[in-house]
Amino acid sequence: NKLSLQQNSVMALTSFPKEKIKILLLEGVHPAAVEMFRDAGYTQIETTTGALSEKELLQKINNVHILGIRSKTQLTAAAIKQADKLIATGCFCIGVNQVSMSDAIENGIAVFNSPFSNTRSVAELVIANCIMLLRRIPEKSKAVLAGQWLKDSAGCFEVRGKTLGIIGYGHIGSQVSVLAEALGMKVIFYDVEPKLSLGNAKACKSINDLLKLSDIVTLHVPGTSATRNMVNESFLRKMKKDSVLINLSRGEVMDEQAIVNAITEKHLAGLAADVFIDEPQQKGDLFQSPLQHLNNVLLTPHIGGSTLEAQENIGTDVAGKIIRYLETGNSMGSVSVPALNLPLQQSAHRILHIHHNVPGVLSEINTIMSKHKANILGQYLQTNNAIGYVAVDIDKKASAGLIADLKNSKETIRVRGVY
Ligand code: NAI
């Protein structure tokens, strides 16, 4: 996940003083992220192991250019209002609910997260679950723990030669596909989007086709209105008798009571679930679900992606995105600033401009450029509903006058030069 040599050569051109950039990383962000910032030449890095309350954050944030948080620190509207130097915020986790996103967008603060760094961790657990369920390990382990010796091969199978049906062939589903084939499984999948099959995996035309053939069905879809309650009574009835179900995607995808019925009636031979409709808020909280106390059921507390490797991947992924944004303006992966994948420029100067998305801003920028006799070599624009993000490459260094005119232009939110 290190930055490419090509990107490093651009960074060498970066004209802003890196030693003045203040980076505050909270909640024990992985050391790999700190190392990445240091390797890129940033020296003012403060780290804390815990989260900050809103009051503590308000006291610290006004000098900070880059803020790194995980899921506990809340970046509220008040904190964003106070953060007049904040260029970007890294959420060193999967979600971004802890950030007041409308305020981040309104203030042109680039928010980055790392939605796919734990893909492999989830995929490995799915494979483990396949083996555990087909060998009826949850049932046998529970018996041994209770002092009962269930030595018996009835209903226990190898995964080799079995058909694994993957619903949702995205990041995780496709990784599961590769690992499953390595174990000798036949892989079929269904996705709403056309997907390239990996290895010998075969696409199914419909979920029904997949359910008819699968010994194991594993769900890797997002939580949307289309996937809510996807696994209902009719879905379960279409699954093969004695097949098993794995859900490490989202709790709301399953009708839990329908699953209880399918297992109690011995239509399904087992279930592995890592996600639930009602999940406790915090580690240590009590958990209750109708899925508890069933036979051959493996329930885990939403830990599919929780590995130390995933934490490290998140660290380098988010730090890398922030460094690219700081030094080249490339905003790919930001959930607040529109996505610009900018080409590298060797003999140009780059100005980045974030503005309210109203008509006429681009022509105003161009008028200012021509007033300052800056020849435009390249111009790139992306917008979302609220803001526009434009990168302008010019043939001379931006003068203080040009930057001041851009800053004073009516719809401007932020302007900065990167090289
Ligand atoms: P992704 O976005 O890469 O893949 C999702 C796939 O599902 C896409 O290919 C999409 O086209 C497909 N899809 C969407 N609607 C569908 C439908 N109605 N039927 C069939 N396919 C459909 O997402 P990724 O990273 O593979 O994650 C999959 C799920 O796993 C998500 O729900 C995510 O929240 C969950 N997840 C769970 C974790 C855990 O700790 N248990 C950790 C990481 C992700």
Short mmCIF file of N, CA and C in Angstrom, two decimals, residues 321-382:
data_model
loop_
_atom_site.label_atom_id
_atom_site.label_comp_id
_atom_site.label_asym_id
_atom_site.label_seq_id
_atom_site.Cartn_x
_atom_site.Cartn_y
_atom_site.Cartn_z
N LYS A 321 -4.16 7.94 1.31
CA LYS A 321 -5.15 8.79 0.61
C LYS A 321 -4.98 10.25 1.03
N ILE A 322 -4.72 10.47 2.34
CA ILE A 322 -4.56 11.85 2.82
C ILE A 322 -3.30 12.48 2.22
N ILE A 323 -2.21 11.72 2.20
CA ILE A 323 -0.96 12.26 1.66
C ILE A 323 -1.13 12.61 0.17
N ARG A 324 -1.78 11.74 -0.55
CA ARG A 324 -2.02 12.03 -1.98
C ARG A 324 -2.85 13.30 -2.13
N TYR A 325 -3.88 13.43 -1.28
CA TYR A 325 -4.74 14.62 -1.37
C TYR A 325 -3.95 15.88 -1.03
N LEU A 326 -3.16 15.79 0.03
CA LEU A 326 -2.37 16.96 0.45
C LEU A 326 -1.41 17.40 -0.64
N GLU A 327 -0.76 16.41 -1.26
CA GLU A 327 0.39 16.75 -2.09
C GLU A 327 0.10 16.81 -3.58
N THR A 328 -1.00 16.19 -4.01
CA THR A 328 -1.30 16.26 -5.45
C THR A 328 -2.72 16.77 -5.70
N GLY A 329 -3.55 16.80 -4.67
CA GLY A 329 -4.94 17.21 -4.85
C GLY A 329 -5.84 16.04 -5.24
N ASN A 330 -5.27 14.86 -5.48
CA ASN A 330 -6.07 13.69 -5.86
C ASN A 330 -7.05 13.35 -4.73
N SER A 331 -8.33 13.41 -5.02
CA SER A 331 -9.33 13.23 -3.95
C SER A 331 -10.04 11.88 -4.04
N MET A 332 -9.48 10.95 -4.81
CA MET A 332 -10.15 9.65 -4.96
C MET A 332 -10.31 8.99 -3.59
N GLY A 333 -11.48 8.48 -3.32
CA GLY A 333 -11.73 7.82 -2.03
C GLY A 333 -12.30 8.75 -0.99
N SER A 334 -12.42 10.06 -1.31
CA SER A 334 -13.01 10.97 -0.32
C SER A 334 -14.53 10.82 -0.35
N VAL A 335 -15.15 10.86 0.83
CA VAL A 335 -16.61 10.76 0.87
C VAL A 335 -17.26 12.14 0.96
N SER A 336 -16.44 13.21 0.94
CA SER A 336 -17.02 14.55 1.05
C SER A 336 -16.67 15.43 -0.15
N VAL A 337 -15.41 15.41 -0.54
CA VAL A 337 -14.97 16.24 -1.68
C VAL A 337 -15.14 15.40 -2.96
N PRO A 338 -15.69 16.00 -4.03
CA PRO A 338 -15.89 15.23 -5.27
C PRO A 338 -14.58 14.58 -5.75
N ALA A 339 -14.73 13.41 -6.38
CA ALA A 339 -13.55 12.61 -6.73
C ALA A 339 -12.84 13.14 -7.97
N LEU A 340 -11.60 13.58 -7.80
CA LEU A 340 -10.75 13.96 -8.94
C LEU A 340 -9.53 13.06 -8.93
N ASN A 341 -9.33 12.33 -10.04
CA ASN A 341 -8.11 11.54 -10.18
C ASN A 341 -7.19 12.32 -11.11
N LEU A 342 -6.26 13.05 -10.53
CA LEU A 342 -5.51 14.04 -11.32
C LEU A 342 -4.27 13.44 -11.96
N PRO A 343 -3.99 13.84 -13.21
CA PRO A 343 -2.75 13.37 -13.83
C PRO A 343 -1.54 14.04 -13.17
N LEU A 344 -0.38 13.39 -13.29
CA LEU A 344 0.82 13.99 -12.71
C LEU A 344 1.34 15.07 -13.65
N GLN A 345 1.80 16.15 -13.08
CA GLN A 345 2.34 17.25 -13.90
C GLN A 345 3.76 17.54 -13.44
N GLN A 346 4.68 17.60 -14.36
CA GLN A 346 6.07 17.84 -13.98
C GLN A 346 6.44 19.31 -14.09
N SER A 347 5.88 20.00 -15.09
CA SER A 347 6.33 21.38 -15.27
C SER A 347 5.14 22.33 -15.23
N ALA A 348 4.37 22.20 -14.17
CA ALA A 348 3.21 23.09 -14.00
C ALA A 348 3.04 23.36 -12.52
N HIS A 349 2.22 24.33 -12.20
CA HIS A 349 1.88 24.62 -10.81
C HIS A 349 0.40 24.34 -10.65
N ARG A 350 0.04 23.73 -9.52
CA ARG A 350 -1.35 23.28 -9.36
C ARG A 350 -2.05 24.04 -8.24
N ILE A 351 -3.24 24.56 -8.58
CA ILE A 351 -4.07 25.25 -7.58
C ILE A 351 -5.37 24.46 -7.41
N LEU A 352 -5.78 24.29 -6.16
CA LEU A 352 -7.00 23.53 -5.88
C LEU A 352 -8.04 24.48 -5.31
N HIS A 353 -9.25 24.39 -5.83
CA HIS A 353 -10.29 25.34 -5.46
C HIS A 353 -11.58 24.59 -5.15
N ILE A 354 -12.08 24.78 -3.94
CA ILE A 354 -13.37 24.16 -3.56
C ILE A 354 -14.39 25.28 -3.42
N HIS A 355 -15.54 25.12 -4.05
CA HIS A 355 -16.53 26.20 -4.08
C HIS A 355 -17.95 25.65 -3.98
N HIS A 356 -18.89 26.57 -3.68
CA HIS A 356 -20.30 26.16 -3.71
C HIS A 356 -20.67 25.81 -5.15
N ASN A 357 -21.48 24.79 -5.29
CA ASN A 357 -21.81 24.33 -6.63
C ASN A 357 -22.94 25.17 -7.23
N VAL A 358 -22.58 26.33 -7.75
CA VAL A 358 -23.55 27.20 -8.44
C VAL A 358 -22.98 27.55 -9.81
N PRO A 359 -23.83 27.88 -10.77
CA PRO A 359 -23.32 28.17 -12.11
C PRO A 359 -22.38 29.38 -12.13
N GLY A 360 -21.40 29.35 -13.01
CA GLY A 360 -20.57 30.54 -13.25
C GLY A 360 -19.24 30.56 -12.52
N VAL A 361 -19.00 29.58 -11.60
CA VAL A 361 -17.76 29.64 -10.81
C VAL A 361 -16.53 29.41 -11.70
N LEU A 362 -16.64 28.44 -12.60
CA LEU A 362 -15.48 28.12 -13.44
C LEU A 362 -15.09 29.33 -14.29
N SER A 363 -16.08 30.02 -14.83
CA SER A 363 -15.75 31.17 -15.69
C SER A 363 -15.13 32.28 -14.84
N GLU A 364 -15.55 32.40 -13.58
CA GLU A 364 -14.94 33.41 -12.70
C GLU A 364 -13.47 33.04 -12.42
N ILE A 365 -13.23 31.74 -12.17
CA ILE A 365 -11.85 31.30 -11.93
C ILE A 365 -10.99 31.64 -13.15
N ASN A 366 -11.53 31.34 -14.33
CA ASN A 366 -10.75 31.58 -15.55
C ASN A 366 -10.49 33.06 -15.78
N THR A 367 -11.46 33.90 -15.42
CA THR A 367 -11.25 35.35 -15.55
C THR A 367 -10.11 35.80 -14.63
N ILE A 368 -10.09 35.26 -13.41
CA ILE A 368 -9.02 35.62 -12.46
C ILE A 368 -7.67 35.15 -12.99
N MET A 369 -7.65 33.95 -13.56
CA MET A 369 -6.40 33.41 -14.13
C MET A 369 -5.89 34.33 -15.23
N SER A 370 -6.80 34.74 -16.10
CA SER A 370 -6.33 35.56 -17.22
C SER A 370 -5.93 36.96 -16.74
N LYS A 371 -6.60 37.47 -15.71
CA LYS A 371 -6.20 38.77 -15.15
C LYS A 371 -4.74 38.70 -14.65
N HIS A 372 -4.37 37.53 -14.10
CA HIS A 372 -2.99 37.39 -13.56
C HIS A 372 -2.05 36.77 -14.58
N LYS A 373 -2.50 36.70 -15.83
CA LYS A 373 -1.69 36.18 -16.94
C LYS A 373 -1.14 34.77 -16.66
N ALA A 374 -1.97 33.96 -16.03
CA ALA A 374 -1.57 32.57 -15.79
C ALA A 374 -2.19 31.72 -16.91
N ASN A 375 -1.31 31.08 -17.67
CA ASN A 375 -1.79 30.25 -18.78
C ASN A 375 -2.25 28.89 -18.23
N ILE A 376 -3.49 28.51 -18.54
CA ILE A 376 -4.02 27.25 -17.98
C ILE A 376 -3.56 26.07 -18.84
N LEU A 377 -2.84 25.12 -18.21
CA LEU A 377 -2.34 23.95 -18.93
C LEU A 377 -3.30 22.77 -18.79
N GLY A 378 -4.07 22.77 -17.73
CA GLY A 378 -5.03 21.68 -17.53
C GLY A 378 -6.03 22.11 -16.47
N GLN A 379 -7.28 21.68 -16.66
CA GLN A 379 -8.30 22.06 -15.68
C GLN A 379 -9.24 20.88 -15.48
N TYR A 380 -9.52 20.54 -14.25
CA TYR A 380 -10.30 19.34 -13.94
C TYR A 380 -11.36 19.71 -12.92
N LEU A 381 -12.60 19.31 -13.19
CA LEU A 381 -13.70 19.69 -12.31
C LEU A 381 -14.58 18.49 -11.99
N GLN A 382 -14.95 18.37 -10.75
CA GLN A 382 -16.00 17.41 -10.36
C GLN A 382 -16.90 18.12 -9.37
#
